Amino acid sequence: MRAPRGTQDILPGNSEKWQYVEHKLIDLCRRFNYREIRTPIFEHTELFQRGVGDSTDIVQKEMYTFEDRGGRSITLRPEGTASTVRAFVQNKLFGLPNQPTKLFYIGPMFRYERPQQGRLRQFVQFGIEALGSDDPAIDAEVMALAMDAYRELGLTSLTLVINSLGDKESREKHKEALISHFASHREELCSDCQVRLDQNPLRVLDCKKDKDHPAMGNAPSILEYLNEESLVYFEKVKSFLDLMEVDYIVDPNLVRGLDYYNHTAFEIMSNAEGFGAITTLSGGGRYNGLVEEIGGPQTNGIGFAMSIERLLMALEAEKVELPIEESLDCYVVAMGDKAEHEAVRLTYQLRQSGVQVEKDYQQRKMKGQFKSADRLNAKYVIVIGENELENNAANVKDMDSGEQKEIKLEEITNYLREQLAGGKS
Ligand code: HAM
């Protein structure tokens, strides 16, 4: 039996990297005052149809949708924003005194995509959402946090690409311009784009099949259609990024794959050699109007998400070694039945007192037990032998210095804790 295509097992040796990265991200959120939200892995299909948008690839082709035994249409969440907004509305978080509501999430998302490096069918997204503010400073804050997430882990080959999709009025004008621009090329475009042209022409600019069509290159840019308000907003966002010294480039062709965006849209790309064909590390933007779409009061929002898989790929491409120590505080070696009994008791006592301990469970000989201790990189080895037991004691060996000491059994826990807290980390 094999795991389904596009899924992966994260095994020990690798899972420590995940834990390290997740702790770092959680600490970053703490400093920026984003608090965790956990929403269900599945939702009513309608949430994503309305939230993510009917004309998106996600809703049209990529959702894991099924009917449950009660006949309801259920979908495994393909992203976190729609669910977060649903929870914000359902739990009336907009009514809490502290606004904006600043949330983060880490969890698996599901998209039926063609698997390749950096593209999975189950992947883990870390994302943040700030709901209830249209201050351009919060747009800049979200982008700064996104960049810091990578930079604090040691990545350097990064580009923040930003664009403005403008407000509704600006987008309507741009939409008309796109329709008339592509009208004479309609038949040359792929069948998906012909539909997109009617439903959501902006999506055409994001087409993977038609990306080299000559009409793409000179398609009207949204930036030329921004009204005064949208322009001013965009300028403010950029000036806040400048103030925080967050570097960026403006790409008027940046279109995101989800329908809910307006004003700020951004992606972070990896420029690392060997990162792979997909260079986008994360993406996000502003979604004023989405909360109302999901049935809540008028509330503006902005957020972004990244997959941990692509983050780890970038760390590998940039050869960043995470400071993960694979060692063990202590290994208990026992010789003989009596010693074995004492080893069971002592191991448990040490564990309860906070020491990380392992012992043998394979009836290995002493040499084999020492080998295990070595393989596990044990800092200390406690050797319980018949002779020492008669003295109610055991030998504690410091594996770094080779130094050995006979310590009374009742003092071992304190002794070891002191040693571990002292000179050794
Ligand atoms: P998205 O651009 O669809 O946006 O996805 C965001 C990130 O999720 C991508 O940049 C990538 O890191 C990761 N990702 C997406 N699909 C896959 C996949 N198949 N395999 C591996 N990683 C993947 C959203 O999901 C929005 N909800 C982001 C957002 C939050 N906008 C506002 N708030």
XYZ file of C-alpha atoms and ligand atoms in Angstrom:
458
model
C 0.000 0.000 0.000
C 1.257 3.446 -0.863
C 0.074 6.870 0.246
C -2.103 8.645 -2.355
C -0.317 10.660 -5.059
C 0.549 14.168 -3.955
C 0.722 13.319 -0.262
C 3.794 12.653 1.821
C 4.847 11.149 5.119
C 6.919 13.370 7.347
C 9.257 11.064 9.185
C 11.404 11.542 12.289
C 14.534 13.390 11.243
C 12.324 15.602 9.115
C 9.454 16.186 11.528
C 11.868 18.021 13.866
C 12.384 20.560 11.068
C 8.634 21.023 10.822
C 8.349 21.505 14.568
C 11.210 23.996 14.573
C 9.725 26.019 11.718
C 6.245 25.961 13.240
C 7.562 27.184 16.597
C 9.392 30.015 14.868
C 6.262 31.016 12.960
C 4.143 30.919 16.104
C 6.660 33.115 17.897
C 6.664 35.555 14.985
C 2.861 35.771 15.225
C 3.095 36.351 18.972
C 5.347 39.370 18.386
C 3.009 40.784 15.733
C 0.023 39.952 17.960
C -1.721 37.440 15.685
C -3.560 34.717 17.617
C -4.238 31.182 16.520
C -7.513 30.007 15.042
C -8.229 26.353 14.285
C -11.083 25.669 11.931
C -12.453 22.354 10.626
C -10.616 20.527 7.851
C -13.897 20.221 5.944
C -16.614 22.778 5.317
C -19.805 23.081 3.301
C -18.819 23.233 -0.374
C -20.796 26.432 -0.803
C -18.361 28.292 1.458
C -15.544 27.890 -1.064
C -17.790 28.448 -4.081
C -18.727 31.796 -2.600
C -15.505 32.556 -0.768
C -12.796 31.487 -3.179
C -14.888 32.160 -6.281
C -16.710 30.033 -8.842
C -14.428 31.020 -11.708
C -11.179 30.002 -10.020
C -9.217 26.875 -10.902
C -9.455 25.890 -7.252
C -13.251 25.700 -7.272
C -13.612 24.457 -10.835
C -10.989 21.740 -10.891
C -9.151 21.244 -7.665
C -11.534 20.684 -4.790
C -11.936 17.416 -2.933
C -15.703 17.456 -2.787
C -17.950 14.613 -1.704
C -21.402 13.968 -0.433
C -21.511 12.878 3.187
C -23.861 10.209 4.457
C -26.442 12.864 5.189
C -26.464 14.006 1.563
C -24.615 17.297 2.211
C -21.931 18.499 -0.164
C -18.699 18.705 1.801
C -15.271 19.927 0.682
C -11.829 19.438 2.199
C -10.574 22.989 2.634
C -8.361 24.106 -0.263
C -7.161 27.211 1.628
C -7.650 28.943 4.962
C -9.125 32.369 4.270
C -12.724 31.371 3.550
C -12.886 29.200 6.679
C -11.332 31.917 8.821
C -13.837 34.458 7.560
C -16.694 31.984 8.122
C -15.536 31.469 11.716
C -15.138 35.242 12.183
C -18.745 35.755 11.117
C -20.251 32.722 12.856
C -18.559 33.491 16.176
C -19.189 37.233 15.861
C -15.544 38.076 16.398
C -16.318 41.465 14.817
C -18.166 42.300 18.032
C -15.085 41.944 20.244
C -13.587 45.192 21.540
C -10.110 44.686 20.107
C -10.232 45.295 16.373
C -8.801 44.453 13.923
C -9.103 40.743 14.616
C -5.675 39.315 13.881
C -5.563 35.550 13.380
C -3.122 32.898 12.210
C -3.484 29.245 11.286
C -1.271 26.283 10.458
C -2.833 23.194 8.987
C -3.353 20.881 6.038
C -5.098 22.083 2.871
C -6.200 19.950 -0.075
C -6.127 20.662 -3.797
C -6.447 18.168 -6.618
C -3.513 19.514 -8.627
C -0.951 17.773 -10.817
C 1.719 16.853 -8.293
C 5.244 18.089 -8.919
C 8.070 19.465 -6.824
C 6.505 22.020 -4.474
C 2.963 21.139 -5.519
C 1.120 18.582 -3.479
C -2.449 17.476 -3.073
C -2.193 17.743 0.678
C 0.062 20.537 1.902
C 0.346 22.556 5.089
C -0.394 26.243 4.978
C 0.664 28.800 7.519
C -1.403 31.934 7.052
C -2.520 35.087 8.763
C -5.671 37.190 8.370
C -6.289 40.691 9.734
C -9.986 41.515 9.699
C -11.539 44.890 10.389
C -9.026 47.457 9.195
C -8.435 49.321 5.973
C -5.369 51.085 7.243
C -2.651 50.653 4.575
C -0.201 50.162 7.464
C -1.730 46.755 8.102
C -1.156 45.740 4.472
C 2.493 46.599 5.020
C 2.478 44.749 8.353
C 1.188 41.555 6.721
C 3.893 41.718 4.048
C 6.594 42.480 6.625
C 5.534 39.468 8.694
C 5.547 37.280 5.580
C 9.059 38.408 4.666
C 10.295 38.041 8.256
C 8.976 34.479 8.377
C 11.518 33.592 5.692
C 14.295 35.934 6.711
C 14.324 34.891 10.360
C 14.763 31.295 9.276
C 17.809 32.305 7.275
C 16.561 32.737 3.693
C 18.033 35.586 1.672
C 17.159 34.989 -1.998
C 13.692 36.485 -1.782
C 11.668 38.970 -3.788
C 8.481 40.572 -2.583
C 6.347 41.342 -5.639
C 3.399 43.654 -5.129
C 0.561 45.022 -7.191
C -2.711 46.795 -6.702
C -5.885 45.323 -8.117
C -7.724 48.510 -7.172
C -11.238 48.871 -5.891
C -14.409 47.642 -7.588
C -14.729 50.689 -9.839
C -11.120 50.457 -11.035
C -11.453 46.755 -11.654
C -14.651 47.189 -13.674
C -12.888 49.638 -15.993
C -9.909 47.334 -16.305
C -12.209 44.398 -16.968
C -13.838 46.222 -19.890
C -10.419 47.077 -21.269
C -9.329 43.441 -21.013
C -12.465 42.193 -22.763
C -11.983 44.521 -25.697
C -8.242 43.796 -25.828
C -8.727 40.033 -26.011
C -11.906 40.125 -28.134
C -10.075 39.767 -31.457
C -7.957 36.899 -30.058
C -10.804 35.001 -28.479
C -10.582 31.977 -30.778
C -6.810 31.704 -30.272
C -7.119 31.403 -26.516
C -7.562 28.102 -24.699
C -11.092 26.956 -23.938
C -10.685 27.856 -20.250
C -9.683 31.403 -21.158
C -12.681 31.800 -23.439
C -14.860 31.092 -20.407
C -12.684 33.310 -18.224
C -13.133 36.154 -20.664
C -16.840 36.103 -19.876
C -16.656 35.295 -16.190
C -13.529 36.982 -14.902
C -11.179 38.357 -17.582
C -8.432 39.120 -15.033
C -8.010 35.370 -14.710
C -6.855 35.221 -18.354
C -3.641 36.994 -17.338
C -2.945 34.127 -14.955
C -3.365 31.353 -17.543
C -0.522 28.839 -17.688
C -1.429 27.622 -21.205
C -1.754 31.015 -22.888
C 1.017 32.794 -21.049
C 3.155 33.127 -24.218
C 0.353 34.385 -26.466
C 1.432 37.761 -27.968
C -1.741 39.434 -26.689
C -0.608 38.770 -23.130
C 2.442 40.982 -23.379
C 0.569 44.153 -24.255
C -2.609 43.494 -22.274
C -3.895 46.581 -20.446
C -2.317 46.929 -17.025
C -4.502 47.406 -13.969
C -2.242 50.200 -12.747
C -3.427 52.376 -15.645
C -7.016 51.934 -14.509
C -6.683 52.651 -10.801
C -8.916 55.497 -9.690
C -7.626 58.223 -7.407
C -8.611 56.447 -4.195
C -6.985 53.173 -5.212
C -3.832 54.966 -6.339
C -3.538 56.854 -3.056
C -4.082 53.626 -1.127
C -1.357 51.848 -3.093
C 1.056 54.750 -2.593
C 0.471 54.614 1.171
C 1.061 50.863 1.308
C 4.361 51.336 -0.531
C 5.426 54.200 1.711
C 4.853 52.061 4.817
C 6.929 49.272 3.288
C 9.650 51.849 2.640
C 9.440 53.050 6.238
C 9.946 49.506 7.494
C 12.723 49.006 4.941
C 10.971 46.045 3.378
C 12.196 45.827 -0.234
C 9.710 45.061 -3.001
C 9.156 45.338 -6.705
C 5.893 46.351 -8.377
C 4.605 43.962 -11.026
C 1.419 45.242 -12.700
C 0.831 41.756 -14.119
C 0.656 40.067 -10.752
C -2.736 38.392 -10.635
C -3.651 36.053 -7.860
C -5.474 32.770 -8.408
C -8.384 33.582 -6.098
C -11.348 35.845 -6.779
C -11.617 37.735 -3.517
C -8.754 40.171 -3.911
C -8.825 43.937 -4.331
C -6.279 46.677 -3.717
C -3.086 45.062 -2.411
C -1.967 41.757 -3.923
C 1.455 40.253 -3.351
C 3.628 37.191 -3.725
C 7.012 36.267 -2.348
C 9.287 34.503 -4.785
C 12.428 32.487 -4.180
C 15.371 33.340 -6.424
C 17.463 30.514 -5.027
C 19.201 28.407 -7.612
C 17.775 24.922 -7.668
C 14.516 25.917 -6.018
C 12.538 24.331 -8.819
C 10.069 25.376 -11.469
C 7.527 26.906 -9.122
C 9.176 29.949 -7.608
C 6.259 31.322 -5.584
C 6.760 30.828 -1.869
C 3.628 32.572 -0.680
C 0.851 34.888 -1.682
C -1.800 37.101 -0.247
C -3.700 40.305 -0.496
C -6.627 42.414 0.554
C -10.173 41.091 0.354
C -12.597 43.874 1.257
C -16.075 42.510 0.647
C -15.394 38.853 1.440
C -16.856 39.037 4.943
C -20.148 40.339 3.508
C -20.057 37.639 0.833
C -19.952 35.051 3.637
C -22.859 36.741 5.421
C -21.144 39.071 7.888
C -21.131 42.828 8.347
C -19.029 45.053 6.097
C -15.471 44.294 7.242
C -12.227 44.755 5.376
C -9.556 42.109 5.450
C -6.060 41.254 4.358
C -3.863 38.205 4.768
C -1.435 35.804 3.181
C -0.501 32.147 3.241
C 2.549 30.020 2.546
C 3.105 26.320 2.463
C 5.600 24.872 4.870
C 6.637 22.427 2.123
C 7.846 25.236 -0.144
C 9.498 26.982 2.779
C 11.483 23.829 3.571
C 12.353 23.468 -0.131
C 13.736 27.012 -0.134
C 15.775 26.310 3.002
C 17.261 23.307 1.258
C 17.923 25.234 -1.964
C 19.735 27.935 0.028
C 21.524 25.270 2.091
C 20.295 26.717 5.369
C 20.929 24.307 8.236
C 18.296 24.617 10.939
C 19.774 24.434 14.441
C 18.215 21.112 15.284
C 20.065 19.068 17.825
C 19.506 15.360 17.527
C 20.666 14.156 20.891
C 19.457 12.508 24.027
C 20.072 13.661 27.601
C 20.656 10.211 28.980
C 20.677 6.487 28.201
C 20.265 3.910 30.932
C 22.354 0.758 30.469
C 21.424 -2.230 32.647
C 23.169 -5.554 33.201
C 21.221 -8.424 34.736
C 17.630 -8.877 35.856
C 17.827 -6.829 39.034
C 19.518 -4.007 37.192
C 16.848 -4.173 34.510
C 14.167 -3.656 37.158
C 16.020 -0.673 38.546
C 16.478 0.681 35.001
C 12.714 0.643 34.422
C 12.110 2.520 37.666
C 14.950 5.014 37.234
C 14.159 5.755 33.584
C 10.572 6.624 34.486
C 11.637 8.720 37.467
C 14.082 10.693 35.336
C 11.496 11.246 32.625
C 9.008 12.513 35.194
C 11.585 14.967 36.472
C 12.071 16.416 32.988
C 15.115 14.533 31.738
C 14.990 13.014 28.251
C 15.848 9.339 28.706
C 15.952 6.119 26.731
C 16.732 2.549 27.719
C 17.054 -0.784 25.959
C 13.959 -2.781 25.024
C 15.662 -5.387 22.843
C 17.527 -7.409 25.497
C 20.809 -6.191 24.056
C 24.128 -7.053 25.683
C 26.018 -4.255 27.385
C 28.044 -3.500 24.250
C 24.861 -3.239 22.206
C 23.302 -0.912 24.757
C 26.332 1.377 24.607
C 26.109 1.322 20.813
C 22.465 2.444 21.034
C 23.449 5.227 23.421
C 26.082 6.332 20.930
C 23.720 6.215 17.980
C 21.219 8.321 19.892
C 23.978 10.791 20.765
C 23.404 10.440 24.505
C 25.089 13.088 26.641
C 25.160 10.838 29.699
C 25.000 7.095 30.172
C 23.916 5.602 33.465
C 25.301 2.112 33.945
C 23.472 -0.070 36.449
C 25.454 -3.194 37.312
C 25.067 -5.831 40.005
C 27.979 -4.482 42.088
C 26.805 -0.885 42.027
C 23.286 -1.996 42.892
C 24.546 -3.584 46.066
C 25.724 -0.119 47.062
C 22.389 1.376 45.934
C 24.323 3.270 43.307
C 24.991 3.460 39.572
C 27.753 4.806 37.361
C 27.055 8.019 35.533
C 29.288 8.571 32.534
C 29.700 11.937 30.824
C 30.000 10.894 27.175
C 31.822 14.070 26.158
C 34.645 13.958 28.672
C 34.528 10.222 29.361
C 34.449 11.017 33.085
C 32.615 8.477 35.293
C 31.198 8.821 38.778
C 29.401 6.453 41.100
C 26.250 8.194 42.335
C 23.689 6.980 44.876
C 20.423 5.983 43.191
C 18.362 8.455 45.166
C 20.699 11.278 44.128
C 20.950 10.457 40.437
C 17.972 12.540 39.316
C 19.218 15.693 40.999
C 22.791 15.058 39.961
C 21.863 14.588 36.314
C 19.573 17.585 36.247
C 22.341 19.754 37.662
C 24.851 18.430 35.153
C 22.454 19.033 32.255
C 21.543 22.518 33.427
C 25.155 23.387 34.135
C 28.006 23.185 31.691
C 26.052 21.276 29.065
C 23.253 22.375 26.842
P -2.662 30.706 -2.694
O -1.771 31.576 -3.526
O -3.628 29.847 -3.381
O -3.381 31.680 -1.676
O -1.765 29.800 -1.785
C -0.827 30.356 -0.906
C 0.393 29.498 -0.807
O 0.038 28.164 -0.475
C 1.192 29.360 -2.079
O 2.015 30.471 -2.309
C 2.002 28.131 -1.764
O 3.057 28.424 -0.848
C 1.006 27.289 -1.028
N 0.352 26.324 -1.927
C -0.759 26.484 -2.669
N -1.049 25.364 -3.339
C -0.087 24.466 -3.019
C 0.177 23.110 -3.385
N -0.640 22.446 -4.192
N 1.268 22.513 -2.851
C 2.091 23.161 -2.010
N 1.887 24.424 -1.624
C 0.817 25.082 -2.121
C -4.235 31.277 -0.711
O -4.408 30.144 -0.391
C -4.868 32.427 0.036
N -5.836 31.868 1.000
C -3.822 33.265 0.716
C -4.421 34.400 1.475
C -4.635 34.472 2.801
N -4.875 35.513 0.954
C -5.371 36.293 1.919
N -5.234 35.654 3.021
